[in-house]
Amino acid sequence: MRVVLQRVSQASVTIDDTVHGKIDQGFMLLVGFQDGDGQAELDYVTRKILNLRVFSDADGKMNLNIQQVGGAILSISQFTLYADTRHGNRPSFTDAGDPQMASKLYDAFNTQLAATGVVVATGEFGADMQVALVNDGPVTICYDTDHK
């Protein structure tokens, strides 16, 4: 499982000219899966995201997590996180997970995040989406469960 997390002051996803999900302060996540991912990967990444202390405290120090600041999450599925660009100029996506399995894991991941009380907006798995965001900081963190 791979997740690219960006701390945002706002983010939205549009599908067919309609805003499908929108948040203010929080995290925008790009989420990808590979075959073999399961509950252990979801648990690990969920814990890491919820406990990530990248929001400023009263002293301006990155010391608060998303729950402490009342932030929200915009979660976007993105199989291209598993692009293999080692050969040629056209990426291969054979390392990306089976779409049926990945769709179930994406739904489970979002449900697991929301169960903690954090507001979670989403894109639509497999849809052509336009994502807009204001990266706050900028702060960008990458998680890869193959490298924990």
N, C-alpha and C. Protein backbone atom coordinates (compact mmCIF):
# COMPACT_ATOMS: atom_id res chain seq x y z
N MET A 1 0.85 -1.18 0.00
CA MET A 1 0.00 0.00 0.00
C MET A 1 0.89 1.23 0.00
N ARG A 2 0.54 2.16 -0.84
CA ARG A 2 1.26 3.43 -0.90
C ARG A 2 0.27 4.57 -0.72
N VAL A 3 0.70 5.55 0.06
CA VAL A 3 -0.12 6.75 0.28
C VAL A 3 0.80 7.95 0.19
N VAL A 4 0.40 8.93 -0.62
CA VAL A 4 1.04 10.22 -0.63
C VAL A 4 0.09 11.16 0.10
N LEU A 5 0.57 11.72 1.21
CA LEU A 5 -0.24 12.59 2.07
C LEU A 5 0.25 14.01 1.89
N GLN A 6 -0.68 14.93 1.69
CA GLN A 6 -0.34 16.34 1.65
C GLN A 6 -1.20 17.07 2.67
N ARG A 7 -0.53 17.89 3.50
CA ARG A 7 -1.28 18.74 4.43
C ARG A 7 -1.85 19.89 3.60
N VAL A 8 -3.15 20.10 3.72
CA VAL A 8 -3.81 21.09 2.88
C VAL A 8 -4.62 22.09 3.71
N SER A 9 -4.78 23.28 3.16
CA SER A 9 -5.72 24.23 3.75
C SER A 9 -7.08 24.07 3.10
N GLN A 10 -7.09 23.46 1.91
CA GLN A 10 -8.34 23.09 1.24
C GLN A 10 -8.02 22.14 0.10
N ALA A 11 -9.00 21.28 -0.22
CA ALA A 11 -8.84 20.34 -1.33
C ALA A 11 -10.22 19.91 -1.81
N SER A 12 -10.30 19.58 -3.09
CA SER A 12 -11.56 19.10 -3.63
C SER A 12 -11.29 18.16 -4.80
N VAL A 13 -12.29 17.33 -5.08
CA VAL A 13 -12.22 16.43 -6.23
C VAL A 13 -13.50 16.61 -7.04
N THR A 14 -13.33 16.77 -8.35
CA THR A 14 -14.45 16.98 -9.26
C THR A 14 -14.52 15.80 -10.24
N ILE A 15 -15.73 15.30 -10.45
CA ILE A 15 -15.98 14.22 -11.39
C ILE A 15 -17.11 14.66 -12.30
N ASP A 16 -16.89 14.64 -13.61
CA ASP A 16 -17.91 15.07 -14.58
C ASP A 16 -18.48 16.44 -14.24
N ASP A 17 -17.59 17.39 -13.96
CA ASP A 17 -17.95 18.79 -13.68
C ASP A 17 -18.76 18.98 -12.40
N THR A 18 -18.79 17.98 -11.53
CA THR A 18 -19.50 18.08 -10.26
C THR A 18 -18.52 17.81 -9.12
N VAL A 19 -18.52 18.70 -8.12
CA VAL A 19 -17.66 18.49 -6.97
C VAL A 19 -18.18 17.28 -6.21
N HIS A 20 -17.32 16.29 -6.06
CA HIS A 20 -17.70 15.02 -5.43
C HIS A 20 -17.29 14.98 -3.97
N GLY A 21 -16.21 15.65 -3.63
CA GLY A 21 -15.72 15.72 -2.26
C GLY A 21 -14.92 16.99 -2.06
N LYS A 22 -15.03 17.56 -0.84
CA LYS A 22 -14.35 18.82 -0.57
C LYS A 22 -14.04 18.90 0.92
N ILE A 23 -12.84 19.38 1.25
CA ILE A 23 -12.48 19.60 2.65
C ILE A 23 -11.79 20.94 2.79
N ASP A 24 -11.71 21.40 4.02
CA ASP A 24 -10.86 22.53 4.36
C ASP A 24 -9.60 21.95 4.99
N GLN A 25 -9.13 22.47 6.10
CA GLN A 25 -7.88 22.01 6.71
C GLN A 25 -7.85 20.50 6.93
N GLY A 26 -6.74 19.89 6.57
CA GLY A 26 -6.59 18.46 6.80
C GLY A 26 -5.57 17.84 5.88
N PHE A 27 -5.87 16.61 5.46
CA PHE A 27 -4.97 15.84 4.60
C PHE A 27 -5.68 15.46 3.31
N MET A 28 -4.95 15.59 2.20
CA MET A 28 -5.39 15.02 0.94
C MET A 28 -4.51 13.81 0.72
N LEU A 29 -5.13 12.65 0.52
CA LEU A 29 -4.41 11.39 0.37
C LEU A 29 -4.57 10.85 -1.04
N LEU A 30 -3.47 10.45 -1.66
CA LEU A 30 -3.49 9.66 -2.88
C LEU A 30 -3.17 8.24 -2.43
N VAL A 31 -4.04 7.28 -2.75
CA VAL A 31 -3.97 5.94 -2.17
C VAL A 31 -3.89 4.89 -3.27
N GLY A 32 -2.88 4.01 -3.18
CA GLY A 32 -2.73 2.93 -4.13
C GLY A 32 -2.47 1.61 -3.43
N PHE A 33 -2.89 0.53 -4.07
CA PHE A 33 -2.74 -0.81 -3.50
C PHE A 33 -2.04 -1.74 -4.48
N GLN A 34 -1.41 -2.76 -3.92
CA GLN A 34 -0.83 -3.83 -4.74
C GLN A 34 -1.40 -5.15 -4.25
N ASP A 35 -1.30 -6.17 -5.09
CA ASP A 35 -1.76 -7.50 -4.68
C ASP A 35 -1.02 -7.92 -3.43
N GLY A 36 -1.74 -8.54 -2.50
CA GLY A 36 -1.16 -8.96 -1.24
C GLY A 36 -1.43 -8.00 -0.10
N ASP A 37 -1.88 -6.78 -0.41
CA ASP A 37 -2.25 -5.85 0.65
C ASP A 37 -3.52 -6.34 1.34
N GLY A 38 -3.63 -6.02 2.61
CA GLY A 38 -4.80 -6.45 3.38
C GLY A 38 -4.97 -5.61 4.63
N GLN A 39 -5.62 -6.19 5.63
CA GLN A 39 -5.96 -5.45 6.85
C GLN A 39 -4.73 -4.94 7.59
N ALA A 40 -3.65 -5.69 7.59
CA ALA A 40 -2.44 -5.24 8.29
C ALA A 40 -1.92 -3.93 7.70
N GLU A 41 -1.96 -3.80 6.39
CA GLU A 41 -1.51 -2.57 5.74
C GLU A 41 -2.45 -1.42 6.05
N LEU A 42 -3.77 -1.69 6.03
CA LEU A 42 -4.74 -0.65 6.37
C LEU A 42 -4.53 -0.16 7.79
N ASP A 43 -4.34 -1.08 8.72
CA ASP A 43 -4.15 -0.72 10.12
C ASP A 43 -2.90 0.13 10.30
N TYR A 44 -1.80 -0.29 9.68
CA TYR A 44 -0.54 0.43 9.80
C TYR A 44 -0.67 1.87 9.28
N VAL A 45 -1.18 2.02 8.07
CA VAL A 45 -1.26 3.35 7.46
C VAL A 45 -2.28 4.23 8.20
N THR A 46 -3.39 3.65 8.61
CA THR A 46 -4.38 4.42 9.37
C THR A 46 -3.74 4.98 10.64
N ARG A 47 -3.04 4.13 11.37
CA ARG A 47 -2.39 4.57 12.62
C ARG A 47 -1.36 5.67 12.34
N LYS A 48 -0.56 5.49 11.29
CA LYS A 48 0.46 6.48 10.97
C LYS A 48 -0.17 7.84 10.60
N ILE A 49 -1.22 7.81 9.81
CA ILE A 49 -1.87 9.05 9.37
C ILE A 49 -2.52 9.77 10.55
N LEU A 50 -3.26 9.04 11.35
CA LEU A 50 -3.97 9.67 12.46
C LEU A 50 -3.03 10.25 13.52
N ASN A 51 -1.86 9.67 13.67
CA ASN A 51 -0.91 10.13 14.68
C ASN A 51 0.16 11.07 14.16
N LEU A 52 0.14 11.35 12.85
CA LEU A 52 1.13 12.22 12.24
C LEU A 52 0.99 13.64 12.79
N ARG A 53 2.05 14.14 13.41
CA ARG A 53 2.01 15.45 14.05
C ARG A 53 2.65 16.49 13.13
N VAL A 54 1.86 17.07 12.24
CA VAL A 54 2.37 18.06 11.30
C VAL A 54 1.56 19.35 11.32
N PHE A 55 0.67 19.50 12.28
CA PHE A 55 -0.08 20.74 12.42
C PHE A 55 0.53 21.55 13.57
N SER A 56 0.52 22.87 13.42
CA SER A 56 1.19 23.74 14.37
C SER A 56 0.44 23.85 15.69
N ASP A 57 1.23 23.85 16.78
CA ASP A 57 0.68 24.09 18.11
C ASP A 57 0.73 25.60 18.38
N ALA A 58 0.45 26.01 19.60
CA ALA A 58 0.41 27.43 19.96
C ALA A 58 1.76 28.12 19.78
N ASP A 59 2.84 27.34 19.80
CA ASP A 59 4.18 27.90 19.62
C ASP A 59 4.65 27.86 18.16
N GLY A 60 3.76 27.43 17.26
CA GLY A 60 4.12 27.36 15.85
C GLY A 60 4.94 26.13 15.49
N LYS A 61 5.02 25.18 16.39
CA LYS A 61 5.80 23.96 16.18
C LYS A 61 4.88 22.86 15.65
N MET A 62 5.34 22.10 14.65
CA MET A 62 4.54 20.98 14.13
C MET A 62 4.47 19.92 15.23
N ASN A 63 3.34 19.92 15.95
CA ASN A 63 3.24 19.07 17.13
C ASN A 63 1.85 18.48 17.32
N LEU A 64 0.89 18.81 16.45
CA LEU A 64 -0.49 18.35 16.62
C LEU A 64 -0.89 17.42 15.48
N ASN A 65 -1.78 16.45 15.78
CA ASN A 65 -2.27 15.55 14.76
C ASN A 65 -3.60 16.04 14.20
N ILE A 66 -4.11 15.34 13.22
CA ILE A 66 -5.32 15.78 12.52
C ILE A 66 -6.54 15.84 13.44
N GLN A 67 -6.63 14.93 14.38
CA GLN A 67 -7.78 14.93 15.30
C GLN A 67 -7.70 16.12 16.25
N GLN A 68 -6.51 16.50 16.67
CA GLN A 68 -6.34 17.61 17.60
C GLN A 68 -6.70 18.95 16.98
N VAL A 69 -6.64 19.05 15.66
CA VAL A 69 -6.99 20.32 14.99
C VAL A 69 -8.37 20.26 14.32
N GLY A 70 -9.08 19.14 14.47
CA GLY A 70 -10.40 19.01 13.84
C GLY A 70 -10.33 18.98 12.33
N GLY A 71 -9.25 18.43 11.80
CA GLY A 71 -9.07 18.38 10.35
C GLY A 71 -9.87 17.26 9.69
N ALA A 72 -9.94 17.33 8.38
CA ALA A 72 -10.67 16.34 7.58
C ALA A 72 -9.70 15.70 6.58
N ILE A 73 -10.18 14.65 5.93
CA ILE A 73 -9.38 13.92 4.94
C ILE A 73 -10.13 13.85 3.62
N LEU A 74 -9.42 14.11 2.53
CA LEU A 74 -9.92 13.84 1.19
C LEU A 74 -9.07 12.70 0.65
N SER A 75 -9.70 11.55 0.41
CA SER A 75 -9.01 10.33 -0.02
C SER A 75 -9.31 10.05 -1.49
N ILE A 76 -8.24 9.91 -2.27
CA ILE A 76 -8.36 9.71 -3.71
C ILE A 76 -7.62 8.42 -4.09
N SER A 77 -8.30 7.51 -4.76
CA SER A 77 -7.63 6.29 -5.23
C SER A 77 -6.73 6.64 -6.41
N GLN A 78 -5.54 6.04 -6.45
CA GLN A 78 -4.61 6.35 -7.53
C GLN A 78 -3.67 5.17 -7.78
N PHE A 79 -4.05 4.33 -8.73
CA PHE A 79 -3.24 3.16 -9.06
C PHE A 79 -1.88 3.54 -9.64
N THR A 80 -1.76 4.76 -10.17
CA THR A 80 -0.50 5.16 -10.80
C THR A 80 0.63 5.33 -9.79
N LEU A 81 0.34 5.24 -8.50
CA LEU A 81 1.40 5.25 -7.49
C LEU A 81 2.31 4.04 -7.65
N TYR A 82 1.82 3.02 -8.34
CA TYR A 82 2.61 1.81 -8.58
C TYR A 82 3.18 1.77 -9.99
N ALA A 83 3.37 2.92 -10.61
CA ALA A 83 3.97 2.98 -11.94
C ALA A 83 5.41 2.49 -11.90
N ASP A 84 5.77 1.68 -12.86
CA ASP A 84 7.15 1.23 -13.03
C ASP A 84 7.71 1.99 -14.22
N THR A 85 8.68 2.84 -13.95
CA THR A 85 9.24 3.70 -15.00
C THR A 85 10.69 3.34 -15.33
N ARG A 86 11.12 2.14 -14.95
CA ARG A 86 12.52 1.76 -15.15
C ARG A 86 12.88 1.55 -16.61
N HIS A 87 11.93 1.16 -17.44
CA HIS A 87 12.23 0.84 -18.83
C HIS A 87 11.41 1.71 -19.76
N GLY A 88 12.05 2.36 -20.68
CA GLY A 88 11.35 3.16 -21.67
C GLY A 88 10.70 4.40 -21.08
N ASN A 89 9.77 4.96 -21.84
CA ASN A 89 9.12 6.21 -21.44
C ASN A 89 7.64 6.04 -21.12
N ARG A 90 7.14 4.84 -21.34
CA ARG A 90 5.73 4.59 -21.03
C ARG A 90 5.69 3.74 -19.76
N PRO A 91 5.05 4.24 -18.69
CA PRO A 91 5.04 3.49 -17.44
C PRO A 91 4.21 2.21 -17.54
N SER A 92 4.64 1.22 -16.78
CA SER A 92 3.89 -0.02 -16.64
C SER A 92 3.17 0.02 -15.30
N PHE A 93 1.96 -0.51 -15.26
CA PHE A 93 1.20 -0.51 -14.03
C PHE A 93 0.91 -1.93 -13.54
N THR A 94 1.75 -2.87 -13.94
CA THR A 94 1.52 -4.27 -13.56
C THR A 94 1.70 -4.51 -12.07
N ASP A 95 2.37 -3.60 -11.37
CA ASP A 95 2.53 -3.75 -9.92
C ASP A 95 1.31 -3.27 -9.14
N ALA A 96 0.41 -2.55 -9.80
CA ALA A 96 -0.81 -2.09 -9.12
C ALA A 96 -1.71 -3.29 -8.86
N GLY A 97 -2.46 -3.21 -7.78
CA GLY A 97 -3.33 -4.32 -7.38
C GLY A 97 -4.49 -4.53 -8.32
N ASP A 98 -5.03 -5.75 -8.28
CA ASP A 98 -6.23 -6.09 -9.03
C ASP A 98 -7.33 -5.07 -8.68
N PRO A 99 -7.98 -4.47 -9.68
CA PRO A 99 -8.96 -3.41 -9.41
C PRO A 99 -10.09 -3.82 -8.45
N GLN A 100 -10.60 -5.03 -8.55
CA GLN A 100 -11.68 -5.44 -7.65
C GLN A 100 -11.20 -5.49 -6.21
N MET A 101 -10.03 -6.05 -5.99
CA MET A 101 -9.45 -6.11 -4.66
C MET A 101 -9.11 -4.70 -4.16
N ALA A 102 -8.51 -3.90 -5.00
CA ALA A 102 -8.10 -2.55 -4.62
C ALA A 102 -9.32 -1.69 -4.27
N SER A 103 -10.41 -1.85 -5.01
CA SER A 103 -11.62 -1.09 -4.71
C SER A 103 -12.16 -1.43 -3.32
N LYS A 104 -12.16 -2.70 -2.98
CA LYS A 104 -12.62 -3.12 -1.65
C LYS A 104 -11.71 -2.58 -0.55
N LEU A 105 -10.40 -2.63 -0.78
CA LEU A 105 -9.46 -2.10 0.21
C LEU A 105 -9.60 -0.59 0.35
N TYR A 106 -9.81 0.10 -0.75
CA TYR A 106 -10.00 1.56 -0.71
C TYR A 106 -11.23 1.90 0.13
N ASP A 107 -12.33 1.21 -0.11
CA ASP A 107 -13.55 1.44 0.68
C ASP A 107 -13.31 1.13 2.15
N ALA A 108 -12.64 0.02 2.44
CA ALA A 108 -12.36 -0.37 3.83
C ALA A 108 -11.46 0.65 4.51
N PHE A 109 -10.47 1.14 3.80
CA PHE A 109 -9.56 2.15 4.33
C PHE A 109 -10.31 3.42 4.72
N ASN A 110 -11.16 3.89 3.82
CA ASN A 110 -11.92 5.11 4.10
C ASN A 110 -12.89 4.91 5.26
N THR A 111 -13.52 3.75 5.33
CA THR A 111 -14.43 3.44 6.44
C THR A 111 -13.66 3.40 7.75
N GLN A 112 -12.48 2.80 7.73
CA GLN A 112 -11.65 2.71 8.93
C GLN A 112 -11.22 4.10 9.41
N LEU A 113 -10.83 4.96 8.49
CA LEU A 113 -10.47 6.33 8.88
C LEU A 113 -11.68 7.06 9.47
N ALA A 114 -12.82 6.95 8.81
CA ALA A 114 -14.03 7.65 9.27
C ALA A 114 -14.50 7.14 10.62
N ALA A 115 -14.27 5.87 10.91
CA ALA A 115 -14.70 5.29 12.19
C ALA A 115 -13.99 5.93 13.38
N THR A 116 -12.89 6.63 13.13
CA THR A 116 -12.16 7.30 14.20
C THR A 116 -12.76 8.66 14.53
N GLY A 117 -13.74 9.10 13.75
CA GLY A 117 -14.37 10.39 13.97
C GLY A 117 -13.88 11.48 13.04
N VAL A 118 -12.86 11.20 12.25
CA VAL A 118 -12.36 12.19 11.28
C VAL A 118 -13.31 12.19 10.09
N VAL A 119 -13.68 13.38 9.62
CA VAL A 119 -14.51 13.50 8.43
C VAL A 119 -13.69 13.07 7.22
N VAL A 120 -14.24 12.16 6.42
CA VAL A 120 -13.54 11.65 5.24
C VAL A 120 -14.40 11.87 4.01
N ALA A 121 -13.88 12.66 3.07
CA ALA A 121 -14.50 12.82 1.76
C ALA A 121 -13.68 11.98 0.79
N THR A 122 -14.30 11.55 -0.29
CA THR A 122 -13.59 10.66 -1.22
C THR A 122 -13.84 11.06 -2.67
N GLY A 123 -12.97 10.51 -3.49
CA GLY A 123 -13.22 10.50 -4.91
C GLY A 123 -14.03 9.26 -5.22
N GLU A 124 -13.99 8.83 -6.47
CA GLU A 124 -14.70 7.62 -6.89
C GLU A 124 -13.68 6.68 -7.52
N PHE A 125 -13.60 5.48 -6.99
CA PHE A 125 -12.61 4.52 -7.46
C PHE A 125 -12.76 4.32 -8.97
N GLY A 126 -11.66 4.45 -9.70
CA GLY A 126 -11.64 4.20 -11.13
C GLY A 126 -12.16 5.33 -12.00
N ALA A 127 -12.64 6.41 -11.39
CA ALA A 127 -13.19 7.52 -12.17
C ALA A 127 -12.08 8.43 -12.67
N ASP A 128 -12.37 9.18 -13.72
CA ASP A 128 -11.50 10.25 -14.18
C ASP A 128 -11.80 11.46 -13.30
N MET A 129 -10.84 11.86 -12.48
CA MET A 129 -11.08 12.90 -11.48
C MET A 129 -10.14 14.07 -11.69
N GLN A 130 -10.60 15.25 -11.32
CA GLN A 130 -9.77 16.43 -11.27
C GLN A 130 -9.64 16.81 -9.80
N VAL A 131 -8.41 16.86 -9.32
CA VAL A 131 -8.14 17.14 -7.92
C VAL A 131 -7.52 18.52 -7.82
N ALA A 132 -8.06 19.35 -6.93
CA ALA A 132 -7.50 20.67 -6.67
C ALA A 132 -7.16 20.75 -5.19
N LEU A 133 -6.01 21.38 -4.89
CA LEU A 133 -5.62 21.49 -3.49
C LEU A 133 -4.69 22.66 -3.28
N VAL A 134 -4.67 23.11 -2.05
CA VAL A 134 -3.67 24.09 -1.63
C VAL A 134 -2.82 23.36 -0.59
N ASN A 135 -1.61 22.99 -0.99
CA ASN A 135 -0.69 22.28 -0.11
C ASN A 135 -0.16 23.30 0.89
N ASP A 136 -0.42 23.05 2.16
CA ASP A 136 -0.08 23.97 3.23
C ASP A 136 1.30 23.65 3.76
N GLY A 137 2.24 24.52 3.53
CA GLY A 137 3.58 24.33 4.06
C GLY A 137 4.66 24.64 3.03
N PRO A 138 4.86 23.85 2.04
CA PRO A 138 4.19 22.58 1.74
C PRO A 138 4.66 21.44 2.65
N VAL A 139 3.74 20.57 2.96
CA VAL A 139 4.04 19.35 3.71
C VAL A 139 3.54 18.18 2.90
N THR A 140 4.44 17.29 2.51
CA THR A 140 4.10 16.08 1.76
C THR A 140 4.87 14.91 2.38
N ILE A 141 4.13 13.85 2.74
CA ILE A 141 4.71 12.67 3.37
C ILE A 141 4.29 11.45 2.54
N CYS A 142 5.22 10.53 2.31
CA CYS A 142 4.92 9.31 1.56
C CYS A 142 5.02 8.10 2.48
N TYR A 143 4.01 7.25 2.40
CA TYR A 143 4.00 5.98 3.13
C TYR A 143 4.01 4.84 2.13
N ASP A 144 4.81 3.83 2.40
CA ASP A 144 4.85 2.63 1.59
C ASP A 144 4.98 1.46 2.56
N THR A 145 3.98 0.61 2.63
CA THR A 145 4.00 -0.47 3.60
C THR A 145 5.07 -1.51 3.31
N ASP A 146 5.67 -1.46 2.13
CA ASP A 146 6.82 -2.35 1.84
C ASP A 146 8.08 -1.83 2.53
N HIS A 147 8.04 -0.61 3.04
CA HIS A 147 9.23 0.02 3.66
C HIS A 147 8.92 0.52 5.06
N LYS A 148 8.20 -0.30 5.85
CA LYS A 148 7.89 0.16 7.21
C LYS A 148 8.94 -0.23 8.21
